[in-house]
Amino acid sequence: MTNFPYMIPYANPIYFCYLIIALLPMIITLLVKGKRWSWYQALVTLFFLYMSFGGKDWKQGVALIVYVFWQTVLVWLYFHYRQKKNNSYIFYLSVFLAIAPLALVKIVPFVSGHASILGFLGISYLTFKSVQMIMEIRDGSIKEYSVFRYIQFLLFFPTISSGPIDRYRRFEKDVENPIELEKYVDLLQKGIHNFFLGFLYKFIIGYYFGQVMMPFVAKIAEKYGGFSWALVAYMYVYSLYLFFDFAGYSLFAVGTSYLMGYNTPINFNKPFLSWNIKEFWNRWHMTLSFWFRDYIYMRLMFTLIKKKVFKSRIVASNVGYFALFLIMGVWHGLTWYYLVYGLYHAGLICLTDAWLRFKKKHKEKIPSNKLTHALAIFLTFNAVCFSFLIFSGFLDTLFFK
C-alpha cells in the first residue's frame, strides 16, 4: 500500500473523488429506502480514518486508537458511577482525566520543544465531545449510554479534524430516527451547495489570499519593519484568508454530513457583518464558541453567583469573560500572542457590555439608524482583524525575532 493516497481531510481535490465514490451508496440508500446502513458507514469511516491517519502518519493513528479507548472507558465508568452516586470530586476527576491527553499535547512541546507522541489531528475537538458527555451525564441530560454510539459520535469522520463540534443528543436523534425523503432531499441540496461554495472559499478565494497575497505583503512588511501600511495590509489579508480557508473547510464537513443524512450544525454565519464583538462570537466558529459558552462560561457564572464570590453580577460576568477567553487562548497554544488574543477579546466583550448598558440607559440621546449600524460593523470588523493579526504570530516574527 505504498502508493495509497494518505491525506488531510478536504485539503486535496483528490480527497473529494474518494469521498463522492464512498458516499454514493449512502445517498442512493437514503433516497430509495430512507435509512442508513450502519455497517457501511462504519466501513467508510474506517477507510477515511486510515486515509488520514495511516502511512507516514501511523503514529497519529496509534495515538487516536489509544485516545478513543481511554475516553470510551472513562465515559463508560463515569456513566455507571453516576447512576448510583453524584460525588462532585469524581465528576471533577473525570473531567480532568478527559482533558489530560489534550493538556499533555499542549504542554509537552512548550516544555521539551518536541511534539507529544499522544498528539493527532483533531484531538481538541474529540476532547470537547468527551468533556461534553461527562458534563451532560452529570446533569442527567444523557440517561442512556451505548459504547458503540459514543465511538460513532466521537469518530464521525466528516468533522473529526476541525469540527464543527456536534452535541451527542442531537447526533443520537439523527442516528435513531429514520429521515423523511423530503427532508433528506433538502439536506442533499444544501450539501451539494456547501460543496460548491466550499470550493470557492477554500480553493479559490482562500488560496489567493493565503498563497498569493499573504507572502507578498508579509515580505514587504518585513522589509520596512515595525508598524507600516504593509503590516495593515497583512492584517486584512490574513483575516480574510483565515475566514475563507476555515469556512471553506467547515462547508465541506457540514456538506458531507448532509449527504450522509446528518444535520450537523453550521460553523459560520457571515461573521464579518457582526455589529459588535458579542455578535461576532455568535457567528464565528459557532459550535466552538457555543461550547465554551455552555460548558465553561455559564457553569462558572453559576458557581460565582451561587457562592456569592462577587457582589456585583457585572463584575462576576467580566471575570467570567476573562477566564473564558484566557482558557481559549491557552487552548490555542502556550505562546504570548495566543494569550494576548484571548485577553484582548475578553476586554472587547467587557467594553461591549458596558456600552450596551450605557446605550440602553441613554437610548433617547444615542442615534440608532443604518449609518450607525454600518459604523458598528466597520469598527467590529477592524477590531476583529487586529485580533487576528495578534493571533497570526506575525508580530512575534516581526518584532521579537
Short mmCIF file of C-alpha atoms in Angstrom, two decimals:
data_model
loop_
_atom_site.label_atom_id
_atom_site.label_comp_id
_atom_site.label_asym_id
_atom_site.label_seq_id
_atom_site.Cartn_x
_atom_site.Cartn_y
_atom_site.Cartn_z
CA MET A 1 0.00 0.00 0.00
CA THR A 2 2.94 2.35 -0.55
CA ASN A 3 1.01 4.24 -3.23
CA PHE A 4 -2.08 4.71 -1.07
CA PRO A 5 -3.04 8.42 -1.06
CA TYR A 6 -2.77 9.43 2.61
CA MET A 7 -4.03 12.97 3.01
CA ILE A 8 -5.51 15.58 5.34
CA PRO A 9 -9.33 15.80 5.08
CA TYR A 10 -10.61 18.26 2.46
CA ALA A 11 -7.10 19.57 1.70
CA ASN A 12 -6.72 17.90 -1.69
CA PRO A 13 -9.25 17.75 -4.58
CA ILE A 14 -8.44 14.03 -4.98
CA TYR A 15 -9.85 13.50 -1.50
CA PHE A 16 -13.25 14.52 -2.85
CA CYS A 17 -13.13 11.87 -5.58
CA TYR A 18 -12.82 9.15 -2.93
CA LEU A 19 -15.44 10.91 -0.83
CA ILE A 20 -18.09 11.04 -3.57
CA ILE A 21 -17.48 7.41 -4.58
CA ALA A 22 -17.82 6.31 -0.95
CA LEU A 23 -20.94 8.40 -0.31
CA LEU A 24 -22.88 7.39 -3.44
CA PRO A 25 -24.23 4.12 -1.94
CA MET A 26 -25.31 6.06 1.18
CA ILE A 27 -27.07 8.69 -0.90
CA ILE A 28 -28.89 6.10 -3.04
CA THR A 29 -29.94 4.09 0.03
CA LEU A 30 -31.28 7.19 1.78
CA LEU A 31 -33.20 8.26 -1.33
CA VAL A 32 -34.68 4.82 -2.02
CA LYS A 33 -35.14 3.29 1.44
CA GLY A 34 -34.88 6.32 3.73
CA LYS A 35 -32.38 4.67 6.07
CA ARG A 36 -28.67 4.29 6.62
CA TRP A 37 -26.55 1.14 6.50
CA SER A 38 -24.70 1.38 9.80
CA TRP A 39 -22.24 -1.33 8.74
CA TYR A 40 -21.42 0.54 5.52
CA GLN A 41 -20.97 3.83 7.37
CA ALA A 42 -18.57 2.04 9.74
CA LEU A 43 -16.54 0.76 6.78
CA VAL A 44 -16.43 4.22 5.17
CA THR A 45 -15.36 5.73 8.49
CA LEU A 46 -12.53 3.23 8.87
CA PHE A 47 -11.41 3.89 5.28
CA PHE A 48 -11.21 7.68 5.70
CA LEU A 49 -9.60 7.40 9.13
CA TYR A 50 -6.98 5.14 7.56
CA MET A 51 -6.55 7.66 4.77
CA SER A 52 -5.96 10.47 7.29
CA PHE A 53 -4.03 8.59 10.00
CA GLY A 54 -2.21 5.83 8.11
CA GLY A 55 1.03 5.64 6.16
CA LYS A 56 3.65 8.12 7.34
CA ASP A 57 1.13 9.34 9.96
CA TRP A 58 0.73 5.89 11.53
CA LYS A 59 1.86 7.22 14.92
CA GLN A 60 -1.11 9.58 14.89
CA GLY A 61 -3.31 6.59 14.07
CA VAL A 62 -1.98 4.67 17.08
CA ALA A 63 -2.45 7.75 19.28
CA LEU A 64 -6.05 8.05 18.03
CA ILE A 65 -6.81 4.41 18.88
CA VAL A 66 -5.32 4.74 22.37
CA TYR A 67 -7.16 8.02 22.90
CA VAL A 68 -10.56 6.62 21.85
CA PHE A 69 -10.08 3.61 24.12
CA TRP A 70 -9.18 5.91 27.03
CA GLN A 71 -12.18 8.20 26.57
CA THR A 72 -14.62 5.36 25.95
CA VAL A 73 -13.66 3.56 29.16
CA LEU A 74 -13.61 6.83 31.11
CA VAL A 75 -17.11 7.89 29.98
CA TRP A 76 -18.44 4.34 30.50
CA LEU A 77 -17.11 4.24 34.06
CA TYR A 78 -18.48 7.68 34.90
CA PHE A 79 -21.88 6.88 33.40
CA HIS A 80 -22.27 3.75 35.53
CA TYR A 81 -20.96 5.55 38.61
CA ARG A 82 -23.40 8.42 38.07
CA GLN A 83 -26.38 6.02 38.07
CA LYS A 84 -25.68 5.29 41.74
CA LYS A 85 -23.92 8.35 43.16
CA ASN A 86 -23.26 12.03 42.43
CA ASN A 87 -19.96 12.94 44.03
CA SER A 88 -18.59 16.26 42.77
CA TYR A 89 -14.98 15.15 43.28
CA ILE A 90 -15.47 12.14 41.00
CA PHE A 91 -17.03 14.43 38.40
CA TYR A 92 -14.10 16.87 38.50
CA LEU A 93 -11.65 13.96 38.39
CA SER A 94 -13.42 12.55 35.32
CA VAL A 95 -13.30 15.92 33.53
CA PHE A 96 -9.62 16.27 34.45
CA LEU A 97 -8.83 12.79 33.08
CA ALA A 98 -10.77 13.56 29.88
CA ILE A 99 -8.76 16.75 29.35
CA ALA A 100 -5.41 15.26 30.41
CA PRO A 101 -4.36 13.89 26.96
CA LEU A 102 -5.04 17.25 25.29
CA ALA A 103 -3.24 19.10 28.09
CA LEU A 104 -0.17 16.91 27.60
CA VAL A 105 -0.25 17.52 23.85
CA LYS A 106 -0.26 21.28 24.51
CA ILE A 107 2.28 21.32 27.35
CA VAL A 108 4.92 18.83 26.13
CA PRO A 109 6.02 20.90 23.06
CA PHE A 110 6.19 24.04 25.21
CA VAL A 111 8.43 22.32 27.78
CA SER A 112 10.54 19.99 25.63
CA GLY A 113 10.40 21.60 22.20
CA HIS A 114 9.17 18.34 20.67
CA ALA A 115 5.67 17.24 19.71
CA SER A 116 3.90 14.86 22.07
CA ILE A 117 3.52 11.26 20.91
CA LEU A 118 -0.10 11.49 22.09
CA GLY A 119 -1.00 14.12 19.51
CA PHE A 120 -3.12 13.57 16.43
CA LEU A 121 -5.17 15.71 14.07
CA GLY A 122 -8.45 16.68 15.76
CA ILE A 123 -7.63 15.76 19.37
CA SER A 124 -9.08 19.08 20.61
CA TYR A 125 -12.46 18.51 19.01
CA LEU A 126 -12.70 14.94 20.27
CA THR A 127 -11.83 16.19 23.76
CA PHE A 128 -14.65 18.74 23.61
CA LYS A 129 -17.04 15.91 22.75
CA SER A 130 -15.77 13.76 25.64
CA VAL A 131 -15.99 16.54 28.23
CA GLN A 132 -19.46 17.42 26.94
CA MET A 133 -20.57 13.82 27.51
CA ILE A 134 -19.32 13.75 31.10
CA MET A 135 -20.95 17.08 31.94
CA GLU A 136 -24.30 16.11 30.43
CA ILE A 137 -24.23 12.72 32.14
CA ARG A 138 -23.71 14.54 35.43
CA ASP A 139 -26.59 16.92 34.64
CA GLY A 140 -28.85 13.95 33.90
CA SER A 141 -29.38 15.06 30.30
CA ILE A 142 -27.93 11.80 28.96
CA LYS A 143 -29.85 8.93 30.53
CA GLU A 144 -28.65 6.07 28.32
CA TYR A 145 -25.16 5.28 27.10
CA SER A 146 -24.12 3.00 24.27
CA VAL A 147 -20.41 2.34 23.79
CA PHE A 148 -20.84 1.84 20.03
CA ARG A 149 -22.93 5.01 19.67
CA TYR A 150 -20.39 7.02 21.64
CA ILE A 151 -17.50 5.78 19.47
CA GLN A 152 -19.60 6.52 16.37
CA PHE A 153 -20.19 10.05 17.68
CA LEU A 154 -16.54 10.53 18.58
CA LEU A 155 -15.20 9.26 15.24
CA PHE A 156 -17.76 10.84 12.92
CA PHE A 157 -15.23 11.30 10.13
CA PRO A 158 -16.63 14.38 8.30
CA THR A 159 -15.93 16.58 11.35
CA ILE A 160 -13.12 14.75 13.13
CA SER A 161 -10.19 17.04 12.27
CA SER A 162 -11.56 20.55 12.89
CA GLY A 163 -15.24 20.37 13.76
CA PRO A 164 -17.97 21.57 13.76
CA ILE A 165 -18.48 20.30 17.31
CA ASP A 166 -21.77 18.43 17.42
CA ARG A 167 -23.81 17.57 20.52
CA TYR A 168 -24.33 13.92 21.46
CA ARG A 169 -28.08 14.13 21.97
CA ARG A 170 -28.61 15.84 18.62
CA PHE A 171 -26.38 13.30 16.86
CA GLU A 172 -28.18 10.43 18.57
CA LYS A 173 -31.55 11.63 17.28
CA ASP A 174 -30.25 11.62 13.72
CA VAL A 175 -28.97 8.07 14.13
CA GLU A 176 -32.11 6.68 15.76
CA ASN A 177 -34.81 8.41 13.71
CA PRO A 178 -35.34 7.49 10.03
CA ILE A 179 -35.05 10.57 7.86
CA GLU A 180 -38.03 11.55 5.73
CA LEU A 181 -37.44 11.68 1.97
CA GLU A 182 -38.45 15.34 1.70
CA LYS A 183 -36.07 16.34 4.49
CA TYR A 184 -33.22 14.31 3.02
CA VAL A 185 -33.71 15.84 -0.43
CA ASP A 186 -33.43 19.24 1.24
CA LEU A 187 -30.24 18.14 3.04
CA LEU A 188 -28.88 16.75 -0.22
CA GLN A 189 -29.44 20.07 -1.99
CA LYS A 190 -27.82 22.01 0.84
CA GLY A 191 -24.92 19.55 0.93
CA ILE A 192 -24.18 19.99 -2.78
CA HIS A 193 -24.47 23.77 -2.38
CA ASN A 194 -22.00 23.63 0.51
CA PHE A 195 -19.52 21.71 -1.62
CA PHE A 196 -19.57 24.26 -4.44
CA LEU A 197 -19.37 27.19 -2.02
CA GLY A 198 -16.60 25.42 -0.09
CA PHE A 199 -14.53 25.01 -3.26
CA LEU A 200 -14.98 28.72 -3.98
CA TYR A 201 -13.99 29.69 -0.44
CA LYS A 202 -11.08 27.33 0.20
CA PHE A 203 -9.52 26.55 -3.17
CA ILE A 204 -10.05 29.87 -4.97
CA ILE A 205 -10.53 32.82 -2.62
CA GLY A 206 -8.67 31.26 0.33
CA TYR A 207 -5.84 30.13 -1.94
CA TYR A 208 -5.48 33.61 -3.45
CA PHE A 209 -5.31 35.34 -0.08
CA GLY A 210 -3.15 32.67 1.57
CA GLN A 211 -0.73 31.64 -1.17
CA VAL A 212 -0.54 34.72 -3.39
CA MET A 213 -1.24 37.87 -1.40
CA MET A 214 -0.09 36.92 2.10
CA PRO A 215 3.56 36.05 1.23
CA PHE A 216 3.72 39.22 -0.86
CA VAL A 217 2.52 41.65 1.85
CA ALA A 218 4.48 39.76 4.53
CA LYS A 219 7.69 40.27 2.59
CA ILE A 220 7.03 43.99 2.24
CA ALA A 221 6.11 44.31 5.93
CA GLU A 222 9.33 42.54 6.95
CA LYS A 223 11.32 44.80 4.61
CA TYR A 224 10.02 48.02 6.20
CA GLY A 225 9.90 46.59 9.72
CA GLY A 226 7.85 47.98 12.61
CA PHE A 227 4.42 49.43 12.04
CA SER A 228 3.67 50.23 8.41
CA TRP A 229 0.88 50.20 5.87
CA ALA A 230 2.21 46.84 4.71
CA LEU A 231 1.54 45.49 8.20
CA VAL A 232 -2.03 46.82 8.00
CA ALA A 233 -2.39 45.12 4.61
CA TYR A 234 -1.10 41.87 6.11
CA MET A 235 -3.68 42.17 8.89
CA TYR A 236 -6.58 42.33 6.42
CA VAL A 237 -5.18 39.70 4.06
CA TYR A 238 -4.53 37.21 6.88
CA SER A 239 -8.00 37.80 8.36
CA LEU A 240 -9.72 37.14 5.05
CA TYR A 241 -7.53 34.10 4.39
CA LEU A 242 -8.34 32.69 7.82
CA PHE A 243 -12.05 33.09 7.26
CA PHE A 244 -12.27 31.70 3.73
CA ASP A 245 -9.95 28.78 4.42
CA PHE A 246 -11.65 27.71 7.66
CA ALA A 247 -15.17 28.49 6.49
CA GLY A 248 -14.47 26.51 3.32
CA TYR A 249 -13.34 23.51 5.36
CA SER A 250 -16.44 23.79 7.55
CA LEU A 251 -18.69 23.91 4.50
CA PHE A 252 -17.12 20.64 3.30
CA ALA A 253 -17.54 19.00 6.70
CA VAL A 254 -21.16 20.08 7.07
CA GLY A 255 -21.90 19.29 3.42
CA THR A 256 -20.52 15.75 3.81
CA SER A 257 -22.67 15.31 6.92
CA TYR A 258 -25.75 16.44 5.00
CA LEU A 259 -25.08 13.92 2.22
CA MET A 260 -24.92 11.22 4.91
CA GLY A 261 -28.25 12.38 6.34
CA TYR A 262 -26.88 14.11 9.44
CA ASN A 263 -27.95 17.65 10.20
CA THR A 264 -24.61 18.78 11.63
CA PRO A 265 -24.74 22.41 12.87
CA ILE A 266 -23.11 25.11 10.78
CA ASN A 267 -19.95 26.86 11.96
CA PHE A 268 -20.03 30.31 10.31
CA ASN A 269 -22.81 32.80 9.67
CA LYS A 270 -21.44 35.94 7.97
CA PRO A 271 -19.22 36.87 10.95
CA PHE A 272 -17.70 39.95 9.32
CA LEU A 273 -21.16 41.56 9.26
CA SER A 274 -21.36 41.49 13.06
CA TRP A 275 -22.17 44.83 14.70
CA ASN A 276 -20.38 44.10 17.98
CA ILE A 277 -17.90 41.57 19.32
CA LYS A 278 -20.53 39.52 21.15
CA GLU A 279 -22.46 39.14 17.92
CA PHE A 280 -19.20 38.16 16.21
CA TRP A 281 -18.77 35.21 18.57
CA ASN A 282 -22.36 34.18 17.82
CA ARG A 283 -21.35 33.95 14.14
CA TRP A 284 -17.67 32.87 14.10
CA HIS A 285 -16.74 29.21 14.71
CA MET A 286 -20.16 28.98 16.29
CA THR A 287 -20.01 25.42 17.61
CA LEU A 288 -16.75 26.19 19.42
CA SER A 289 -17.95 29.49 20.91
CA PHE A 290 -21.26 27.90 21.97
CA TRP A 291 -19.36 25.00 23.54
CA PHE A 292 -17.17 27.38 25.57
CA ARG A 293 -20.26 29.41 26.50
CA ASP A 294 -22.36 26.44 27.64
CA TYR A 295 -19.74 24.26 29.31
CA ILE A 296 -17.34 26.82 30.76
CA TYR A 297 -18.77 30.34 30.98
CA MET A 298 -22.33 29.51 32.09
CA ARG A 299 -21.14 26.96 34.65
CA LEU A 300 -18.50 29.33 36.00
CA MET A 301 -21.09 32.12 36.27
CA PHE A 302 -23.49 29.80 38.09
CA THR A 303 -20.78 28.94 40.62
CA LEU A 304 -19.67 32.56 41.13
CA ILE A 305 -23.23 33.77 41.66
CA LYS A 306 -24.34 30.81 43.79
CA LYS A 307 -21.36 31.16 46.13
CA LYS A 308 -21.64 34.98 46.05
CA VAL A 309 -17.95 35.36 45.21
CA PHE A 310 -18.68 38.87 43.88
CA LYS A 311 -21.41 41.23 45.00
CA SER A 312 -21.92 42.60 41.52
CA ARG A 313 -23.19 40.40 38.67
CA ILE A 314 -21.35 42.70 36.27
CA VAL A 315 -18.02 42.03 37.98
CA ALA A 316 -18.77 38.29 38.02
CA SER A 317 -19.61 38.43 34.32
CA ASN A 318 -16.40 40.29 33.46
CA VAL A 319 -14.30 37.84 35.49
CA GLY A 320 -16.08 35.02 33.66
CA TYR A 321 -15.23 36.53 30.28
CA PHE A 322 -11.56 36.90 31.12
CA ALA A 323 -11.38 33.35 32.49
CA LEU A 324 -13.20 32.02 29.41
CA PHE A 325 -11.03 33.72 26.81
CA LEU A 326 -7.83 33.06 28.72
CA ILE A 327 -8.71 29.35 28.58
CA MET A 328 -9.46 29.71 24.88
CA GLY A 329 -6.07 31.37 24.35
CA VAL A 330 -4.28 28.61 26.28
CA TRP A 331 -6.16 26.02 24.21
CA HIS A 332 -4.73 27.51 21.01
CA GLY A 333 -1.21 27.33 22.43
CA LEU A 334 1.13 28.41 25.22
CA THR A 335 2.58 31.44 23.46
CA TRP A 336 2.18 35.10 24.32
CA TYR A 337 0.20 36.02 21.22
CA TYR A 338 -2.49 33.38 21.84
CA LEU A 339 -2.85 34.54 25.44
CA VAL A 340 -3.00 38.21 24.39
CA TYR A 341 -5.52 37.27 21.69
CA GLY A 342 -7.78 35.75 24.35
CA LEU A 343 -7.40 38.63 26.81
CA TYR A 344 -7.97 41.15 24.01
CA HIS A 345 -11.33 39.56 23.13
CA ALA A 346 -12.31 39.40 26.80
CA GLY A 347 -11.59 43.12 27.11
CA LEU A 348 -13.61 43.88 23.97
CA ILE A 349 -16.61 41.92 25.27
CA CYS A 350 -16.47 43.68 28.65
CA LEU A 351 -16.35 47.06 26.86
CA THR A 352 -19.23 45.97 24.61
CA ASP A 353 -21.33 45.01 27.64
CA ALA A 354 -20.58 48.39 29.24
CA TRP A 355 -21.53 50.18 26.02
CA LEU A 356 -24.79 48.23 25.68
CA ARG A 357 -25.73 49.09 29.27
CA PHE A 358 -24.91 52.75 28.65
CA LYS A 359 -26.81 52.73 25.36
CA LYS A 360 -29.88 51.19 27.00
CA LYS A 361 -29.80 53.81 29.75
CA HIS A 362 -29.43 56.72 27.31
CA LYS A 363 -31.27 55.34 24.29
CA GLU A 364 -33.12 58.62 23.73
CA LYS A 365 -29.84 60.50 23.24
CA ILE A 366 -27.95 57.94 21.16
CA PRO A 367 -28.95 57.69 17.47
CA SER A 368 -29.71 54.27 16.00
CA ASN A 369 -30.03 54.05 12.24
CA LYS A 370 -28.47 52.45 9.16
CA LEU A 371 -25.45 54.74 9.36
CA THR A 372 -24.66 53.90 12.99
CA HIS A 373 -25.24 50.22 12.23
CA ALA A 374 -22.76 50.37 9.33
CA LEU A 375 -20.26 52.18 11.56
CA ALA A 376 -20.64 49.48 14.22
CA ILE A 377 -19.95 46.78 11.61
CA PHE A 378 -16.89 48.68 10.36
CA LEU A 379 -15.45 49.13 13.86
CA THR A 380 -16.13 45.50 14.81
CA PHE A 381 -14.53 44.23 11.60
CA ASN A 382 -11.35 46.22 12.26
CA ALA A 383 -11.23 45.18 15.91
CA VAL A 384 -11.54 41.54 14.87
CA CYS A 385 -8.90 41.88 12.15
CA PHE A 386 -6.47 43.35 14.66
CA SER A 387 -7.12 40.37 16.94
CA PHE A 388 -6.31 38.03 14.05
CA LEU A 389 -3.07 39.92 13.46
CA ILE A 390 -2.16 39.14 17.06
CA PHE A 391 -3.33 35.54 16.61
CA SER A 392 -1.24 35.04 13.46
CA GLY A 393 2.04 35.32 15.37
CA PHE A 394 3.38 37.64 12.66
CA LEU A 395 4.04 40.37 15.22
CA ASP A 396 6.27 37.93 17.09
CA THR A 397 8.24 37.31 13.90
CA LEU A 398 8.38 41.00 13.02
CA PHE A 399 9.33 42.50 16.37
CA PHE A 400 10.85 39.79 18.57
CA LYS A 401 12.88 37.57 16.24
#
